[in-house]
Short mmCIF file of C-alpha atoms and ligand atoms in Angstrom, two decimals:
data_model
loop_
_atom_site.label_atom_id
_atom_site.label_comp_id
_atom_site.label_asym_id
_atom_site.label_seq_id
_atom_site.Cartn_x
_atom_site.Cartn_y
_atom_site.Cartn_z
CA UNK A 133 -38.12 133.57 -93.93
CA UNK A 134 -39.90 135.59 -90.98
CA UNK A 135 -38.12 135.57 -88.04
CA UNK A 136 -39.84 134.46 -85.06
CA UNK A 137 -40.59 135.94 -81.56
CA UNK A 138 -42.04 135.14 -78.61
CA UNK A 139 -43.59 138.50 -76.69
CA UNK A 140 -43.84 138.85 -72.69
CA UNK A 141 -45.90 141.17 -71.58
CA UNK A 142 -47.76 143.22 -69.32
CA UNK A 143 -50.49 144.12 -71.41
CA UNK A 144 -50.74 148.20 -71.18
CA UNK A 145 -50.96 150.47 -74.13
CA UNK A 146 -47.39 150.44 -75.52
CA UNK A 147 -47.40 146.63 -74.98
CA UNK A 148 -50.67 146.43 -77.29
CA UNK A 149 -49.27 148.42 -79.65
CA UNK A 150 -45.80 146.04 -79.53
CA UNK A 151 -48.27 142.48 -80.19
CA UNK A 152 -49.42 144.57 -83.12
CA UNK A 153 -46.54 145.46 -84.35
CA UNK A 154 -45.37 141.31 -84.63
CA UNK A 155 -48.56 140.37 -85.45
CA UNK A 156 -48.58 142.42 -88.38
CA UNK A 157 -45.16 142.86 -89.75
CA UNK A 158 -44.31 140.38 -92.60
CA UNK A 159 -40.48 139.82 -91.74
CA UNK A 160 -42.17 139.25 -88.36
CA UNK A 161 -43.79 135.77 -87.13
CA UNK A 162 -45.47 136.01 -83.41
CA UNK A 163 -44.96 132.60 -81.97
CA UNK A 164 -47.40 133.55 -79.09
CA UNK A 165 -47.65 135.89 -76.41
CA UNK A 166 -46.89 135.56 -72.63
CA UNK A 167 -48.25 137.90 -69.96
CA UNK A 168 -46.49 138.63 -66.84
CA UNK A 169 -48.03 141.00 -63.44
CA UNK A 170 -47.13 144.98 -64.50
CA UNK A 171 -49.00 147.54 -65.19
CA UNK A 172 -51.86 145.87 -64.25
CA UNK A 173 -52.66 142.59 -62.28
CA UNK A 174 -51.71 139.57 -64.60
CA UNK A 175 -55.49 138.85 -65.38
CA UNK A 176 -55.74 142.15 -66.87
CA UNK A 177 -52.65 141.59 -68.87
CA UNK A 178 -53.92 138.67 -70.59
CA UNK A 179 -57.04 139.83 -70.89
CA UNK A 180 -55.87 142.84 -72.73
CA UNK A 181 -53.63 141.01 -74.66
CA UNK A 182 -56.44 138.73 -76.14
CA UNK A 183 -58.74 141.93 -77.08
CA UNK A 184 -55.43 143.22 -79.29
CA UNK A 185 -54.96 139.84 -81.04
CA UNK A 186 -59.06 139.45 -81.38
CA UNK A 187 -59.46 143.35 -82.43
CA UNK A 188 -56.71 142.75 -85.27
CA UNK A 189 -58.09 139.05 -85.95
CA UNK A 190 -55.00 137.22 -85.02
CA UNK A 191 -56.96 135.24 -82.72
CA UNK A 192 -54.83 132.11 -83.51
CA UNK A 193 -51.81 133.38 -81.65
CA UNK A 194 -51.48 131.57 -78.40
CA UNK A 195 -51.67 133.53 -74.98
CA UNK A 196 -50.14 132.49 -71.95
CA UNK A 197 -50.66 133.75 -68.57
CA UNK A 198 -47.86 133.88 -66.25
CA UNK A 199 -46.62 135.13 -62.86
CA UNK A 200 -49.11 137.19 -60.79
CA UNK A 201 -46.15 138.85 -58.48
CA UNK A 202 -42.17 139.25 -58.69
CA UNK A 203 -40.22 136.66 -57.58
CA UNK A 204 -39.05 137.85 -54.08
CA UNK A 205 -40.34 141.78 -54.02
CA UNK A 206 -43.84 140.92 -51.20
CA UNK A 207 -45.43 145.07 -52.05
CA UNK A 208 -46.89 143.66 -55.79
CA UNK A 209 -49.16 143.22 -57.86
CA UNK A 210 -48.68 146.53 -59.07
CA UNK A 211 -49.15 148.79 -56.12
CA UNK A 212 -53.02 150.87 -56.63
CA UNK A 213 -51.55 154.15 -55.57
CA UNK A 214 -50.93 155.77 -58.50
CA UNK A 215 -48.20 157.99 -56.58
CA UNK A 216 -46.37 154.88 -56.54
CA UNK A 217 -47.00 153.54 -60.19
CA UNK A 218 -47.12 156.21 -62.56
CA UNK A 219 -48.08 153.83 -65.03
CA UNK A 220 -51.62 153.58 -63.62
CA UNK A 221 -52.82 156.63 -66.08
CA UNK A 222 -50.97 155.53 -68.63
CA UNK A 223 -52.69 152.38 -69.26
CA UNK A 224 -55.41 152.03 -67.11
CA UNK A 225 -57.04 148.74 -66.66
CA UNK A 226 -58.62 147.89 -69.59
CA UNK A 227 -57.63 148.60 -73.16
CA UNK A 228 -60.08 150.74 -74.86
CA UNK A 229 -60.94 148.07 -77.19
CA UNK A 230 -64.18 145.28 -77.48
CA UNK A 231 -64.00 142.87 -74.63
CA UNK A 232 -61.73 139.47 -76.01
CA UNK A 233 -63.80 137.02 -77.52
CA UNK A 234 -60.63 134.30 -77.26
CA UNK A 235 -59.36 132.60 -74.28
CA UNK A 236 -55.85 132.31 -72.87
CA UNK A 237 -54.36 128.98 -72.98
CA UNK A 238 -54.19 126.60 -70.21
CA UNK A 239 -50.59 126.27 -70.19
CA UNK A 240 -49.43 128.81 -68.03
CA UNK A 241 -46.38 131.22 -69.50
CA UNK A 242 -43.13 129.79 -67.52
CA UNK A 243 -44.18 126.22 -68.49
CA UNK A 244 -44.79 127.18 -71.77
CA UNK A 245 -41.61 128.86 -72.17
CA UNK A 246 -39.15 126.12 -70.70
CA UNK A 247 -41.30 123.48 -72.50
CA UNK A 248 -41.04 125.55 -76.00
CA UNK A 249 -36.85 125.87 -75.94
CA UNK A 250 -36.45 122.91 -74.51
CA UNK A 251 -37.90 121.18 -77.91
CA UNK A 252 -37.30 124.13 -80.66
CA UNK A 253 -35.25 122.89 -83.40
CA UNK A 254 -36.07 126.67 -84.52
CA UNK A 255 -34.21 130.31 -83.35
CA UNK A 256 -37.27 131.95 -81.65
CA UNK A 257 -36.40 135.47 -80.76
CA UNK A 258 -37.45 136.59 -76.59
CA UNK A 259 -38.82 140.45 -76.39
CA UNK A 260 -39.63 140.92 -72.77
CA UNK A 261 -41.15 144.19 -72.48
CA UNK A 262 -42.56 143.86 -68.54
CA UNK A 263 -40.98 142.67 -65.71
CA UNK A 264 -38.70 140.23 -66.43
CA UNK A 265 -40.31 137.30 -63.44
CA UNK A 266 -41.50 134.75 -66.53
CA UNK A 267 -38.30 134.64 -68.10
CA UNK A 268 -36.32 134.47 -64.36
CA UNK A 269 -38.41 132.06 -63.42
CA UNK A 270 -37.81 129.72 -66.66
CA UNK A 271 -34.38 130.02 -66.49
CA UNK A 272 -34.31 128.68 -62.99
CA UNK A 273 -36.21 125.44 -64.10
CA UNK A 274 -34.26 125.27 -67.38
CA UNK A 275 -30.40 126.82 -67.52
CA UNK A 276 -30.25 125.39 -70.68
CA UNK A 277 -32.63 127.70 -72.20
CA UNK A 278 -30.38 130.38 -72.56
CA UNK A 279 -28.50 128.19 -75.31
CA UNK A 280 -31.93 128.02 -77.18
CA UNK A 281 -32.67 131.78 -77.48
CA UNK A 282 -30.76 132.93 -80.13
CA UNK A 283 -31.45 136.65 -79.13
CA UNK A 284 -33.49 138.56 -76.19
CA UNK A 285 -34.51 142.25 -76.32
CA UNK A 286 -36.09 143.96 -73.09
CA UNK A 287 -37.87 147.14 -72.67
CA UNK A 288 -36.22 148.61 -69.41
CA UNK A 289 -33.75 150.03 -67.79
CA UNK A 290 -32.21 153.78 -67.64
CA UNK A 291 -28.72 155.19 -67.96
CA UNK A 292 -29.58 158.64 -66.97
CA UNK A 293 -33.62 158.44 -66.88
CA UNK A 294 -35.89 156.70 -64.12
CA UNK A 295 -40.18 156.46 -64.34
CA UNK A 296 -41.11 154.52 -61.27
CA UNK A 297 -38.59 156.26 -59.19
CA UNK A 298 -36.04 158.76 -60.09
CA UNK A 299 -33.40 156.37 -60.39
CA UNK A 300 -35.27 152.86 -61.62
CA UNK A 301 -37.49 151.95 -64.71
CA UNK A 302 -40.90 150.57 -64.13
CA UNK A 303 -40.02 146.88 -65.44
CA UNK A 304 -36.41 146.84 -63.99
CA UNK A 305 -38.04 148.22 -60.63
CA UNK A 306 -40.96 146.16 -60.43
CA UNK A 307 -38.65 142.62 -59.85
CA UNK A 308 -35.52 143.36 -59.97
CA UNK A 309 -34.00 140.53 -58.66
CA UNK A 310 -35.73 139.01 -61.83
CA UNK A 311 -34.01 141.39 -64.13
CA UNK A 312 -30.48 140.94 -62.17
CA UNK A 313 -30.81 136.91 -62.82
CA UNK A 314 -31.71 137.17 -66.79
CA UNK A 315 -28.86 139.92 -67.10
CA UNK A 316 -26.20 137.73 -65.66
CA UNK A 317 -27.51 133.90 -67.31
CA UNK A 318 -25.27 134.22 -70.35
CA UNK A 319 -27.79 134.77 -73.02
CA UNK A 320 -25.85 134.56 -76.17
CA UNK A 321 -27.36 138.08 -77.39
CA UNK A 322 -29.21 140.80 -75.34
CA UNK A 323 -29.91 143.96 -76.01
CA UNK A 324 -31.55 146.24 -73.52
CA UNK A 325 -33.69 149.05 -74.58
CA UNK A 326 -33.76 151.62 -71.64
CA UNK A 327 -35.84 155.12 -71.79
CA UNK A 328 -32.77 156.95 -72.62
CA UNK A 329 -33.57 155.54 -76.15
CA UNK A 330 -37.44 155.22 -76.04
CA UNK A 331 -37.81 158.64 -74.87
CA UNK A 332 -35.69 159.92 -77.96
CA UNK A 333 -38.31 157.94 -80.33
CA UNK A 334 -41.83 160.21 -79.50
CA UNK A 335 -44.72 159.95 -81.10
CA UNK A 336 -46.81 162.62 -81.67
CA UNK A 337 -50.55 163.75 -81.81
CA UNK A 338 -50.48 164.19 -85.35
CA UNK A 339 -49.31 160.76 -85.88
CA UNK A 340 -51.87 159.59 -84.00
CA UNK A 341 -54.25 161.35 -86.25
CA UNK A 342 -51.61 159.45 -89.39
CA UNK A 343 -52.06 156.44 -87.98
CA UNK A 344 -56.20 156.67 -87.44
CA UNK A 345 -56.30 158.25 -90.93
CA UNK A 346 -54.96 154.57 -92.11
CA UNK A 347 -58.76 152.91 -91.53
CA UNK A 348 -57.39 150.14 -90.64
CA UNK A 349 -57.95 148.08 -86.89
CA UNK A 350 -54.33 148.30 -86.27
CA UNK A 351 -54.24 152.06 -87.14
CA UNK A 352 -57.21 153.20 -85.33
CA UNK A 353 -56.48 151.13 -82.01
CA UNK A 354 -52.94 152.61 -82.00
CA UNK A 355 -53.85 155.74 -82.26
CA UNK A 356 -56.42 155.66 -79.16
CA UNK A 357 -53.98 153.75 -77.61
CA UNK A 358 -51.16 156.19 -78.01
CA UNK A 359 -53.47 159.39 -77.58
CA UNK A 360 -53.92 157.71 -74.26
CA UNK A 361 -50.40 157.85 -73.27
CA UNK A 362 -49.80 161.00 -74.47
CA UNK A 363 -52.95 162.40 -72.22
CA UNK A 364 -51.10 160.53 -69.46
CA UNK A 365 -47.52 161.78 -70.29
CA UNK A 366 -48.56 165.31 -70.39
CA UNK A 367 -50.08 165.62 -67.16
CA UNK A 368 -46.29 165.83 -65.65
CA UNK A 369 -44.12 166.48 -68.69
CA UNK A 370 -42.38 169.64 -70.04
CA UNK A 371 -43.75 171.94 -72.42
CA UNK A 372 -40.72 170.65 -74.84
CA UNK A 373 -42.22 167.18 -75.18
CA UNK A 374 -45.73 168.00 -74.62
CA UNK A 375 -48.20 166.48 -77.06
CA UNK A 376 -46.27 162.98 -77.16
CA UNK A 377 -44.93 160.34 -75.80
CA UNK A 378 -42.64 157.46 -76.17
CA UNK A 379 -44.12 153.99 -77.10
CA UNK A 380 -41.12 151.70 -75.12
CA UNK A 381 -42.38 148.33 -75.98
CA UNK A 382 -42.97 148.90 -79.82
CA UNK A 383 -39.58 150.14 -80.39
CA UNK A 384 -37.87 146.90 -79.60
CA UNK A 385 -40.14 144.93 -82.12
CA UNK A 386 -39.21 147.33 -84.51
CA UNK A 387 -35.57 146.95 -83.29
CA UNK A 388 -35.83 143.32 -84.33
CA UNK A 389 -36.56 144.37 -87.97
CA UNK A 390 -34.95 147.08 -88.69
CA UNK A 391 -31.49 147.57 -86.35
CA UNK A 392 -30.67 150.93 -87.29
CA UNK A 393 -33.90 151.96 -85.37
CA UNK A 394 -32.02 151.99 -81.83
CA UNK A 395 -27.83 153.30 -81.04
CA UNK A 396 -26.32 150.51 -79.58
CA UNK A 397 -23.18 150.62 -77.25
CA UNK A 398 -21.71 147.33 -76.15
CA UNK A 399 -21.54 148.02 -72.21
CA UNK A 400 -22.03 145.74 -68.96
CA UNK A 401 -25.23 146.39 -66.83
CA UNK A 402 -26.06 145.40 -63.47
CA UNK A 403 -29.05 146.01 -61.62
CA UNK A 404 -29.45 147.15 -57.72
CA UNK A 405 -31.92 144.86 -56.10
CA UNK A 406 -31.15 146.53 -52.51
CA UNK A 407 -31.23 149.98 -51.41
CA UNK A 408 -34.40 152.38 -50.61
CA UNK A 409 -32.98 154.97 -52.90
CA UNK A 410 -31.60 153.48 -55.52
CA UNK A 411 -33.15 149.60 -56.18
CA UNK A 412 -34.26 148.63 -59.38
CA UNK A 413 -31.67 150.77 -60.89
CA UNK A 414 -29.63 149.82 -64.05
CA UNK A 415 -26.40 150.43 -63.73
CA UNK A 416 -25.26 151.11 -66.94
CA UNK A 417 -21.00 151.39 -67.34
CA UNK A 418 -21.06 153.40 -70.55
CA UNK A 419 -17.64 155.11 -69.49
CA UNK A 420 -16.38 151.56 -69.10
CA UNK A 421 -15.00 152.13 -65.67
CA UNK A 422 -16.23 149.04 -63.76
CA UNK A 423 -13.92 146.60 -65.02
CA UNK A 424 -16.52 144.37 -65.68
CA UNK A 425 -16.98 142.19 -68.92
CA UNK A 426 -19.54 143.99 -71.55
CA UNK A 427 -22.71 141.77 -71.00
CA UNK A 428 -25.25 143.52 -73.29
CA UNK A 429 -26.06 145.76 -76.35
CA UNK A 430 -27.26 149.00 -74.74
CA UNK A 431 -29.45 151.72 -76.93
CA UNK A 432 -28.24 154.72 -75.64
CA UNK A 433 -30.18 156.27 -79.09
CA UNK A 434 -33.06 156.14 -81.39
CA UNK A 435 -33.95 157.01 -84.75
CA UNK A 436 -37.82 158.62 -83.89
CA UNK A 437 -38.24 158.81 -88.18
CA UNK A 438 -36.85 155.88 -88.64
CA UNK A 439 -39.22 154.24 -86.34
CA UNK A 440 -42.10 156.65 -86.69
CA UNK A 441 -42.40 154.89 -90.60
CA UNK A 442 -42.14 151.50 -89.46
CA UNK A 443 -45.21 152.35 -87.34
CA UNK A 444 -47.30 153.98 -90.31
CA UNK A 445 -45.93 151.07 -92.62
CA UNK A 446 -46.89 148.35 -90.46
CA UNK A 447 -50.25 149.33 -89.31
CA UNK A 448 -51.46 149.67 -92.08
CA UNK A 449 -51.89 146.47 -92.79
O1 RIB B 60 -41.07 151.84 -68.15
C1 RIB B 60 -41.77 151.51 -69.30
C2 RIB B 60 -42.18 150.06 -69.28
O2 RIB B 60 -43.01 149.83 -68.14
C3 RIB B 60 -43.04 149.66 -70.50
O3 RIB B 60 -42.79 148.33 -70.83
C4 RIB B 60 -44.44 149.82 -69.98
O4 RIB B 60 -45.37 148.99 -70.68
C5 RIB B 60 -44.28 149.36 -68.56
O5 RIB B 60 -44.28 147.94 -68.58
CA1 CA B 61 -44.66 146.81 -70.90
#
C-alpha cells in the first residue's frame, strides 16, 4: 500500500524536484500539493508547481495556493534583494520548464488542509519543505489536526549551518514564529531535516548528466533543474564542494521511503523568533543540555549514495 503525502511548498528548483520525486515513486502516493510564499511570491510557487506536475503528466494532482506572507514577519514576500535572499539565483522565478497548462484549485491551501484531516479516515504523511505559515496557520483553526497527521517532515533548520543568515535557514528564517508554533503543537512524529544533513547529500554535475542520460521528463527536468542550483551554489562556495549542490527538499521525500537515507538524533529544537542576530535560528540541543523534553527526530547525517540512487531510480520512471 503506498503511503500517502501531502507536499507544501515554495515552488523553487529543489521543491520541483521533491513533487517529482512523490509523484513518481511507487511506495509513494501524492495526495496534492500546497504552495506557500518562499522563494518566490506564492503565485510563482503555484505556478511552478503546476508546470512540474503538467511536464511529468501528473496533471491530476490537486494544487493549492496558500499564504502570500508569514504570519507576523511585515519585510515579505520574499525580499527582491538578492543580498538578502540568496535563494533568488538559486531558483529564479520561473522554472525552466513549458508554461502550466493546469490550473490551481480554488480551495486555497490552509482550508484545504484543516478541511482534509479534519475528515481523513486515512494516515496522510505532511512534508513541508518552505516556510512553515500554511501548516501554522491550520493548526490555529484546527488543534486537532495534529492528532490526524500521523508523521510531518520539514526541510529547515541548522545545527551548525545557516543560508539566509549565518545563523538561520531560509524556511525557518522566513516565518519563524510559524516554525516555533508547528515545533511546539505536539505532532505525534516530526522529523526535521536541517542543512547539516542536506548539505552532506550533494549532487553532482555528472549526475546531472546520469540523470538527463535517463530520457525521461523527470530525468531531463532534474537535471536542468539541479545544474541550476549548482551554477547558483558555486558562485559563493568552496573549491571542496564546487560542481554541486545539495537538493534539501528531495531528501525528505526520499526520507519517507527509505529511512536510512538521513542520521537521526532524537533532540528538542526551538526556534528564535526575536533577535537581529540570531532570529530564525534553530536551536538544536544535540548535547542535551537544555533540560528540555526531546520534541523531534533531528538528521544530523545523510547517506549522499544512498540517496543519490533513489534519485536515478525514481526518475526514471
Ligand atoms: O534553505 C533551503 C530551503 O529554502 C529549501 O526548502 C529551499 O527550497 C528554500 O525553500
Ligand atoms: Ca523549499
Amino acid at each position: 500500500m503506498a503511503r500517502k503525502l501531502i507536499l507544501d511548498c515554495d515552488t523553487g528548483t529543489d521543491d520541483a524536484v521533491a513533487i517529482m520525486l512523490a509523484a513518481l515513486h511507487p511506495e509513494l502516493d501524492l495526495v496534492a500539493v500546497t504552495t506557500v510564499n518562499g522563494n518566490v511570491e506564492v503565485q510563482y510557487c503555484t505556478d511552478n508547481t503546476l508546470r512540474v506536475l503538467d511536464h511529468i503528466g501528473r496533471s491530476e494532482v490537486p494544487v493549492h495556493e496558500g499564504l502570500r506572507r508569514p504570519l507576523v514577519r511585515p519585510d515579505f514576500p520574499v525580499p527582491r534583494n538578492a543580498a538578502v535572499n540568496p535563494n533568488s539565483n538559486i531558483h529564479g522565478r520561473e522554472l525552466p520548464l513549458p508554461p502550466a497548462t493546469s490550473r490551481k484549485q480554488g480551495q486555497g491551501a490552509v482550508e484545504f488542509l484543516v478541511e482534509t484531516y479534519r475528515s481523513t479516515t486515512e494516515e496522510i504523511a505532511l512534508v513541508p519543505v518552505g516556510p512553515l505559515s500554511n501548516i501554522a496557520a491550520a493548526i490555529a483553526i484546527e488543534p486537532r489536526m495534529v492528532d490526524a497527521v500521523p508523521e510531518v517532515v520539514i526541510m529547515g533548520g541548522g545545527n551548525v549551518k545557516g543560508n539566509a543568515t549565518p545563523s538561520a535557514e531560509f524556511n525557518i528564517w522566513a516565518d519563524p514564529e510559524a516554525a516555533a508554533a508547528v515545533l511546539a503543537a505536539g505532532f505525534r512524529r516530526i522529523t526535521l531535516v536541517p542543512l547539516d544533513a542536506t548539505h552532506q547529500a550533494l549532487v553532482s554535475r555528472e549526475q546531472c548528466r546520469a540523470l538527463a542520460a535517463l530520457g525521461t521528463p523527470a530525468g531531463e527536468a532534474a537535471a536542468a533543474l539541479i545544474d541550476r542550483r549548482i551554477t547558483g551554489y558555486d558562485a559563493t562556495q568552496p573549491m571542496a564542494v564546487r560542481e554541486s549542490a545539495p537538493v534539501h527538499d528531495a531528501l525528505c521525500v526520499a526520507y519517507l521511503v527509505q529511512r536510512e537515507v538521513l542520521d537521526v538524533h532524537r533532540l528538542h529544537v526551538d526556534v528564535e523568533t526575536a533577535g537581529a542576530l540570531t532570529v530564525g535560528r534553530t536551536v538544536i540541543d544535540a548535547y542535551f543540555r537544555g533540560g528540555k523534553e526531546p520534541n523531534c527526530d533531528v538528521a544530523l547525517g545523510a547517506d549522499a549514495a544512498v540517496f543519490g540512487d533513489f534519485l536515478l531510480r525514481t526518475l526514471a520512471r
